[in-house]
mmCIF file with all atom_site columns, C-alpha atoms in Angstrom:
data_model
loop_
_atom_site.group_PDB
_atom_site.id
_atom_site.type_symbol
_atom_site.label_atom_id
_atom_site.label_alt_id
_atom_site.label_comp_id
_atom_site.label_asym_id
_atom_site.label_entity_id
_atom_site.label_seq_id
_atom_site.pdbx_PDB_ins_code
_atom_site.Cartn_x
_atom_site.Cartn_y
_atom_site.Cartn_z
_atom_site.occupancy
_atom_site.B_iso_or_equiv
_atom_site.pdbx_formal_charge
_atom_site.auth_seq_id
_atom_site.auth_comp_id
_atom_site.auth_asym_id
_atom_site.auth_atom_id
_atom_site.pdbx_PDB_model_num
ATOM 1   C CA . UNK A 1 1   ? -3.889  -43.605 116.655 1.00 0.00 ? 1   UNK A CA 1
ATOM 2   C CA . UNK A 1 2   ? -7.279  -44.309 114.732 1.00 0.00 ? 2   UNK A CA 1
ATOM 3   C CA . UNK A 1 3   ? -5.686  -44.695 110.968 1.00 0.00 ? 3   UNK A CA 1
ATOM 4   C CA . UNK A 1 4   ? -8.561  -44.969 108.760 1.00 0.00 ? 4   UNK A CA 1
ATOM 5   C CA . UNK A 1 5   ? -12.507 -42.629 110.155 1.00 0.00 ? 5   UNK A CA 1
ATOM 6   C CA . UNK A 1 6   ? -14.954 -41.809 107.957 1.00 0.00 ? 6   UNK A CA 1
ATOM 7   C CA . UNK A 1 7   ? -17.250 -39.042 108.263 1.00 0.00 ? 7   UNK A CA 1
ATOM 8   C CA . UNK A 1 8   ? -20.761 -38.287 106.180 1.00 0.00 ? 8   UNK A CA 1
ATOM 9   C CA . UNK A 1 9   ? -18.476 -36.940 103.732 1.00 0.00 ? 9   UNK A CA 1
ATOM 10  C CA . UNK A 1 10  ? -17.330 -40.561 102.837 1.00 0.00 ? 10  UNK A CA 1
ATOM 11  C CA . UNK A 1 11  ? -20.897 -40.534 100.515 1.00 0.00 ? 11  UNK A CA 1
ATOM 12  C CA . UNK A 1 12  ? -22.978 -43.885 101.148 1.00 0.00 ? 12  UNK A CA 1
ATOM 13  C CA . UNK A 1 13  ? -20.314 -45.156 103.911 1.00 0.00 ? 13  UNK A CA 1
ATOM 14  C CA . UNK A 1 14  ? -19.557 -42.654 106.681 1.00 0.00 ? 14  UNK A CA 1
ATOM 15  C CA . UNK A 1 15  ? -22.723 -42.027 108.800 1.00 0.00 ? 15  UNK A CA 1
ATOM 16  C CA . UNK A 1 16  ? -21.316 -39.703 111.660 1.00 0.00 ? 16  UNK A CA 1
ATOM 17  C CA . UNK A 1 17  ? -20.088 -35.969 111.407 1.00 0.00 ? 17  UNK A CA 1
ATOM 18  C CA . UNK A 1 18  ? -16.998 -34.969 111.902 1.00 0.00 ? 18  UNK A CA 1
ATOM 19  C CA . UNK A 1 19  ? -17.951 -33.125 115.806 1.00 0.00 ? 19  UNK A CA 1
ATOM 20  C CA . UNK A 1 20  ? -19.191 -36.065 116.652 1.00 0.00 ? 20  UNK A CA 1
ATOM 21  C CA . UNK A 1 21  ? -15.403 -38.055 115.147 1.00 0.00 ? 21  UNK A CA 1
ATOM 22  C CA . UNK A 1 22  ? -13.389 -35.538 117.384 1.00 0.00 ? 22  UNK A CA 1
ATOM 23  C CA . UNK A 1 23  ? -15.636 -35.966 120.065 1.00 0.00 ? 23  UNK A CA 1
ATOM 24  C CA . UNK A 1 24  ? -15.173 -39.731 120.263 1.00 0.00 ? 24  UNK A CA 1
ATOM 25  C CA . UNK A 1 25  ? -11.467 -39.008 120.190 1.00 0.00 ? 25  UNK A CA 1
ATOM 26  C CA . UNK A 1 26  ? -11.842 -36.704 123.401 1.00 0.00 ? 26  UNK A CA 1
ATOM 27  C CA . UNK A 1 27  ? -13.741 -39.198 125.245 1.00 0.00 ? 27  UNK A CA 1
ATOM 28  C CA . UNK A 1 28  ? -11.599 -41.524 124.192 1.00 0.00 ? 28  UNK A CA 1
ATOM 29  C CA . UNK A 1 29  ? -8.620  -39.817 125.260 1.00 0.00 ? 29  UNK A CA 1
ATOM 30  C CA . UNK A 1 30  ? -7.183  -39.987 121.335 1.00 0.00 ? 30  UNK A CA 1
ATOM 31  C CA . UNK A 1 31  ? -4.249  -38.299 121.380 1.00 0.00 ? 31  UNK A CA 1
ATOM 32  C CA . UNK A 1 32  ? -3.823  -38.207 117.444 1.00 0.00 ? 32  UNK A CA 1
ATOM 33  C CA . UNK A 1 33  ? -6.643  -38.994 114.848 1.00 0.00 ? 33  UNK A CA 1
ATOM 34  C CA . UNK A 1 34  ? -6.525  -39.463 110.910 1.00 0.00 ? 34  UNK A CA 1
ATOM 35  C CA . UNK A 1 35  ? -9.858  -38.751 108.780 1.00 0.00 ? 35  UNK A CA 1
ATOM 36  C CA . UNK A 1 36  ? -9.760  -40.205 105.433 1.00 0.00 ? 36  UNK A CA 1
ATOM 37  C CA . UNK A 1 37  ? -12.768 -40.230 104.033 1.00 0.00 ? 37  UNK A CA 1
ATOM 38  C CA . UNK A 1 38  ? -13.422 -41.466 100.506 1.00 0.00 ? 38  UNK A CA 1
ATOM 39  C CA . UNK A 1 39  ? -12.444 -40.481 97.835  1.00 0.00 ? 39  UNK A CA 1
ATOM 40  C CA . UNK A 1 40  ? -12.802 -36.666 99.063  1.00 0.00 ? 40  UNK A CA 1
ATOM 41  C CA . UNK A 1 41  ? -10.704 -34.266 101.439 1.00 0.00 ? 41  UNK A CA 1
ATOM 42  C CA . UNK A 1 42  ? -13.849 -32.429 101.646 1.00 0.00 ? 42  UNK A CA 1
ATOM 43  C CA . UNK A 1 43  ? -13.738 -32.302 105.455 1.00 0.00 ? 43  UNK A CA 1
ATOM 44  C CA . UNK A 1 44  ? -10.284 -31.838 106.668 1.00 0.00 ? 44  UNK A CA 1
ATOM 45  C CA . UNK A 1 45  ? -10.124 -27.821 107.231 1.00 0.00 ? 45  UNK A CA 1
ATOM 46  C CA . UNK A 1 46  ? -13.050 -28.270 110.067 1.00 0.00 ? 46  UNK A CA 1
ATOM 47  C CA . UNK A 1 47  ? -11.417 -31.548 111.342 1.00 0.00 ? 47  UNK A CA 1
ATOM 48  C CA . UNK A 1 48  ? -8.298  -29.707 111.577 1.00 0.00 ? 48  UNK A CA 1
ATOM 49  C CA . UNK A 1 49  ? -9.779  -26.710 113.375 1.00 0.00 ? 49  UNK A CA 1
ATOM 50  C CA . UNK A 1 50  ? -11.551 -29.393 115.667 1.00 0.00 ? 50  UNK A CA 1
ATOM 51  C CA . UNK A 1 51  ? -8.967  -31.200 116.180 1.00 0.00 ? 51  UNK A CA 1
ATOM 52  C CA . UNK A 1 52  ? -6.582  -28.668 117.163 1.00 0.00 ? 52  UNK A CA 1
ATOM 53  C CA . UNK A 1 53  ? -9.230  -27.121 119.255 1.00 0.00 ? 53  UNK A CA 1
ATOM 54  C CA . UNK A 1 54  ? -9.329  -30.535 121.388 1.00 0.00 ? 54  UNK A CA 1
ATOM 55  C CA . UNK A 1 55  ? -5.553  -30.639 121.634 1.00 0.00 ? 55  UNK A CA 1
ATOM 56  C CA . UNK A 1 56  ? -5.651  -34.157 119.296 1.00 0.00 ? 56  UNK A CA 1
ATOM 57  C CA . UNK A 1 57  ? -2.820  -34.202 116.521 1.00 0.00 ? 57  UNK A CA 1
ATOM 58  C CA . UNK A 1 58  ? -4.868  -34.286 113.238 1.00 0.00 ? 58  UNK A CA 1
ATOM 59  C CA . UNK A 1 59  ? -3.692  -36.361 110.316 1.00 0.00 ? 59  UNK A CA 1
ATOM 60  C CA . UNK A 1 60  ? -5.418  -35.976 107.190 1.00 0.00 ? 60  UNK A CA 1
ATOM 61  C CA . UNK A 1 61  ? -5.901  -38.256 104.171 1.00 0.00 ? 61  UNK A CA 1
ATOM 62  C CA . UNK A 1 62  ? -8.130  -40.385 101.527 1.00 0.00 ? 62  UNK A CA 1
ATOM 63  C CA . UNK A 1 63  ? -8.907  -43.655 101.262 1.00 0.00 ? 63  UNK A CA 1
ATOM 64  C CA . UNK A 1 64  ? -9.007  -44.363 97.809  1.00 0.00 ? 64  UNK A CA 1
ATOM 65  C CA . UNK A 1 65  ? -11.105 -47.283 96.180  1.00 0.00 ? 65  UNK A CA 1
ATOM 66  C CA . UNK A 1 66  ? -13.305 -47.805 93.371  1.00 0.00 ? 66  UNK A CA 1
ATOM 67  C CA . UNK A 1 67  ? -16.394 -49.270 93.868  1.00 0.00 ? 67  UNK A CA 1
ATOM 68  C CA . UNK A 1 68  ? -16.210 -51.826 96.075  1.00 0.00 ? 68  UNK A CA 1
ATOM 69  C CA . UNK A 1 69  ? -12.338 -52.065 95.695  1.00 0.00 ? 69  UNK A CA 1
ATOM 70  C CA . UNK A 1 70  ? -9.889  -50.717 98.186  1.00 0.00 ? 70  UNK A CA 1
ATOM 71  C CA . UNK A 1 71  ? -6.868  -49.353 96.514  1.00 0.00 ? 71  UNK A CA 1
ATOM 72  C CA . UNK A 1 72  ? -4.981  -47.443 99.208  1.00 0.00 ? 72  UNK A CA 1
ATOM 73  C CA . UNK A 1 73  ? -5.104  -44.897 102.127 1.00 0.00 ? 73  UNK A CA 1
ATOM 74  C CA . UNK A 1 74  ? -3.232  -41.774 101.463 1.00 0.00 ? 74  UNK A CA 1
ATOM 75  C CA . UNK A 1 75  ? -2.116  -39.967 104.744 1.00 0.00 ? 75  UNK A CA 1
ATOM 76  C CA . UNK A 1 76  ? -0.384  -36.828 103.881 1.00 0.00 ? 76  UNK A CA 1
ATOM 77  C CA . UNK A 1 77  ? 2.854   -36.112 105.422 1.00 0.00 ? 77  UNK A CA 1
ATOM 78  C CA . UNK A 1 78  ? 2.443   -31.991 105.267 1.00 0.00 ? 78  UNK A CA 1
ATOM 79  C CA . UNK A 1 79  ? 0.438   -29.534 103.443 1.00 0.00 ? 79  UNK A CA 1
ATOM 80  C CA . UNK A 1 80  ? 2.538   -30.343 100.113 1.00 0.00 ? 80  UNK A CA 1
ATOM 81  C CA . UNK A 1 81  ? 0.935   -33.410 100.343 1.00 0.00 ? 81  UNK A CA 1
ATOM 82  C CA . UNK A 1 82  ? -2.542  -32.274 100.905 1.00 0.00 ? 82  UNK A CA 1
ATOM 83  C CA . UNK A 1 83  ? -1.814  -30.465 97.349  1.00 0.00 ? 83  UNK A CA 1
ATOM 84  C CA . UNK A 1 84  ? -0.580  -33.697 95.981  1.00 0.00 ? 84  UNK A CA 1
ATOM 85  C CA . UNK A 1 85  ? -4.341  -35.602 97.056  1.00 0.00 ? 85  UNK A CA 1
ATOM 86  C CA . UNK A 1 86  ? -6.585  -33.090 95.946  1.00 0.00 ? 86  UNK A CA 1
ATOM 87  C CA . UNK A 1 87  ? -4.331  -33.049 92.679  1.00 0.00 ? 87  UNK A CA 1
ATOM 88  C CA . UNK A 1 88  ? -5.226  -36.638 92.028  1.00 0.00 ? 88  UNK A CA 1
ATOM 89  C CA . UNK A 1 89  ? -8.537  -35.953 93.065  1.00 0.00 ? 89  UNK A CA 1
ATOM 90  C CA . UNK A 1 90  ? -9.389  -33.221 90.928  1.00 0.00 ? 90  UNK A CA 1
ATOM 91  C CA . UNK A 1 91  ? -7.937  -34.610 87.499  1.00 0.00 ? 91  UNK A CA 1
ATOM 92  C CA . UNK A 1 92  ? -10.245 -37.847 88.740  1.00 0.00 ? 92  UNK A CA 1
ATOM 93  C CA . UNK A 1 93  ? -13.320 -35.448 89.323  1.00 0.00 ? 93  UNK A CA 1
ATOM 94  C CA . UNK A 1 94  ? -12.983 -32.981 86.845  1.00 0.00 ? 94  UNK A CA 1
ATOM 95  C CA . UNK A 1 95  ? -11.255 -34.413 84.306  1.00 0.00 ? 95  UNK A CA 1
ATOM 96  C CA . UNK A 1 96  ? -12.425 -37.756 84.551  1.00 0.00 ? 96  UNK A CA 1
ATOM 97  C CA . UNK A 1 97  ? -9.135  -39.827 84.828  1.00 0.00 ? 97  UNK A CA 1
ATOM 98  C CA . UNK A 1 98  ? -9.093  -42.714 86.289  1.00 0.00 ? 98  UNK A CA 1
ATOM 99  C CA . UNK A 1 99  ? -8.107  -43.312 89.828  1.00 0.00 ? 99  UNK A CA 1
ATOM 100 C CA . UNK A 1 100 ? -4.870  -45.211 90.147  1.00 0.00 ? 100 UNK A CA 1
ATOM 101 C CA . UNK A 1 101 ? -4.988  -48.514 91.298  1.00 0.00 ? 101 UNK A CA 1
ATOM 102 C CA . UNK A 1 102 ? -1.307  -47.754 92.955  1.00 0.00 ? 102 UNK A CA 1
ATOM 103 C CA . UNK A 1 103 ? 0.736   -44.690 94.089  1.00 0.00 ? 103 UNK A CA 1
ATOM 104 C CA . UNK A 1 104 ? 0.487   -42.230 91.498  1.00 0.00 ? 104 UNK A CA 1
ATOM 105 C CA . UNK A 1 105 ? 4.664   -41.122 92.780  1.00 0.00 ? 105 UNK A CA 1
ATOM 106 C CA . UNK A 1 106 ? 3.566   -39.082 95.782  1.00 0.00 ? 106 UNK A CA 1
ATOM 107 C CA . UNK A 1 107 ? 6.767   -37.437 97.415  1.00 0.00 ? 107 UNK A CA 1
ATOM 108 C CA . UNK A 1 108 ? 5.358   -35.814 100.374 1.00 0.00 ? 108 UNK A CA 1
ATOM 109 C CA . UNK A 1 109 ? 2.084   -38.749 101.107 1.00 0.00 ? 109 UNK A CA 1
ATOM 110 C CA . UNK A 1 110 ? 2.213   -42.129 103.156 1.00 0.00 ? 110 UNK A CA 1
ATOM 111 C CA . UNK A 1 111 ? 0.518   -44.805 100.878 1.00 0.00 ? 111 UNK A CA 1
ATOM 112 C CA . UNK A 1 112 ? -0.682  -47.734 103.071 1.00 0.00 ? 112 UNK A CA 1
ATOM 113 C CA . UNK A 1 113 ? -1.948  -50.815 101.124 1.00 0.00 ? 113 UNK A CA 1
ATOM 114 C CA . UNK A 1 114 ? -4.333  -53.591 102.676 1.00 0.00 ? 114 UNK A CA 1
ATOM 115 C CA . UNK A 1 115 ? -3.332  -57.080 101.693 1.00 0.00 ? 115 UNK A CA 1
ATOM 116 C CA . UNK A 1 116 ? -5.072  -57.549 98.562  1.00 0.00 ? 116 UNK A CA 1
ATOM 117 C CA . UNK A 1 117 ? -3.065  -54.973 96.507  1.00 0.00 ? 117 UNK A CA 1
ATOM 118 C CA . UNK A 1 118 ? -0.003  -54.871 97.432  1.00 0.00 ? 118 UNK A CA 1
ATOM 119 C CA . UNK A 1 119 ? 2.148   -53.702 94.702  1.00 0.00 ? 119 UNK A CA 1
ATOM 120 C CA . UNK A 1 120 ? 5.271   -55.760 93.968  1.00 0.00 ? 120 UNK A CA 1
ATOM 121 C CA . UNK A 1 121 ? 7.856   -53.482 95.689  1.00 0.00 ? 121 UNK A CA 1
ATOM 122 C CA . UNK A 1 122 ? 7.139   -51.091 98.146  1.00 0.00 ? 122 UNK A CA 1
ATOM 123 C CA . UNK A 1 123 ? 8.949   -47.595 98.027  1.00 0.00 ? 123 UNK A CA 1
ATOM 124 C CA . UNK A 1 124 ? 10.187  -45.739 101.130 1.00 0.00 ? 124 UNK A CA 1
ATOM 125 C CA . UNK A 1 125 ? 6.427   -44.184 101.427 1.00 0.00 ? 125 UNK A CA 1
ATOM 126 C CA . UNK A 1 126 ? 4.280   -47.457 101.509 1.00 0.00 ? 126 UNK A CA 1
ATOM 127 C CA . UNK A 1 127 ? 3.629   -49.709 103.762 1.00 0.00 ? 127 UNK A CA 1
ATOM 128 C CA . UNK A 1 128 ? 1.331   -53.171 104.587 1.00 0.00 ? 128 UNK A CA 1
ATOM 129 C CA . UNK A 1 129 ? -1.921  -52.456 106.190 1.00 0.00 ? 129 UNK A CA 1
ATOM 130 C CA . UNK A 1 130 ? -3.083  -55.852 107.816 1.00 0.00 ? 130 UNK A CA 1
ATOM 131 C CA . UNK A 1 131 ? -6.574  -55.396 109.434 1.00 0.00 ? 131 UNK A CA 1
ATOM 132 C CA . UNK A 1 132 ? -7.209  -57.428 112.957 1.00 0.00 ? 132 UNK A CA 1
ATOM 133 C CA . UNK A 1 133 ? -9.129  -60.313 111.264 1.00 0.00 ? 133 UNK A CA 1
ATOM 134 C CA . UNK A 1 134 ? -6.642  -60.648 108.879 1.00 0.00 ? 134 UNK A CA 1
ATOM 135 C CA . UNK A 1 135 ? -3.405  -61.095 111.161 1.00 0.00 ? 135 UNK A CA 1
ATOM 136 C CA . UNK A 1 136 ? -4.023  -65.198 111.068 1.00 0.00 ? 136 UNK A CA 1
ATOM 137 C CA . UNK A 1 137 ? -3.743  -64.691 107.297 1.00 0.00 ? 137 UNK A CA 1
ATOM 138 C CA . UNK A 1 138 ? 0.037   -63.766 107.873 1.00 0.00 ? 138 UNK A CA 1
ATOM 139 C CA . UNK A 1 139 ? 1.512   -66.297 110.746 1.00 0.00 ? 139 UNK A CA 1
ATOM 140 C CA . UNK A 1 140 ? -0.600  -69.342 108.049 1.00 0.00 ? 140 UNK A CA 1
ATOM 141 C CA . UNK A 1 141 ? 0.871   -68.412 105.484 1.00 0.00 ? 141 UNK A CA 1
ATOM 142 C CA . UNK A 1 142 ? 4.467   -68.651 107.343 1.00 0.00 ? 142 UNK A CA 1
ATOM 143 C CA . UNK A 1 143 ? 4.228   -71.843 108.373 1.00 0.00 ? 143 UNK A CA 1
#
């Protein structure tokens, strides 16, 4: 499973459209593909329809940063979830609050952290995200 694909909606970052995503996945023979674009679930009703379309399970999601700072990728467990994202989202958009730098209590949203902010505990939602270049970071750090 591809955890973390931008599309053009990801503003300044994401450079392919989301046909194009699903179409990788086919040729790729991706059986289950999560979009989390940033900072926006702008594109996840025609990845859904795409992706169910191409037989692919779709996951959907957000990565959220600031700038050039990674917080988190939300994945959202079910459609409650969804509601819980764009939530966030909109109070950050419309109302101007600031995004989180940590999970803002989601119930019904995997939160998956990458090394450098990893809160102190984890609840039964979050998890470690530990990119390929970064796995000699771990076994150095045991020894």
């Amino acid at each position: 499973m591809y955890l973390n694909c931008h599309t053009f909606h990801s503003l300044r970052y994401g450079t392919i459209s989301i046909e194009n995503l699903v179409q990788q996945a086919v040729e790729n023979n991706i059986k289950t593909l999560a979009l989390t674009d940033i900072n926006t679930i702008t594109g996840i009703y025609d990845f859904t329809k795409l992706c169910h379309q191409n037989e692919i399970k779709p996951v959907v999601g957000v990565e959220i940063r600031s700038e050039n700072e990674l917080y988190y990728i939300t994945l959202a467990k079910n459609a409650k979830g969804i509601a819980e994202i764009n939530r966030m989202l909109t109070a950050h958009n419309c109302k101007g609050k600031i995004l989180p730098k940590t999970n803002p209590d989601f119930k019904e949203v995997f939160v998956v952290y990458p090394l450098e902010n990893i809160p102190e505990t984890l609840l039964d939602n979050e998890f470690i995200g530990v990119k390929a270049e970064q796995l000699n970071l771990i076994f150095n750090s045991m020894l």
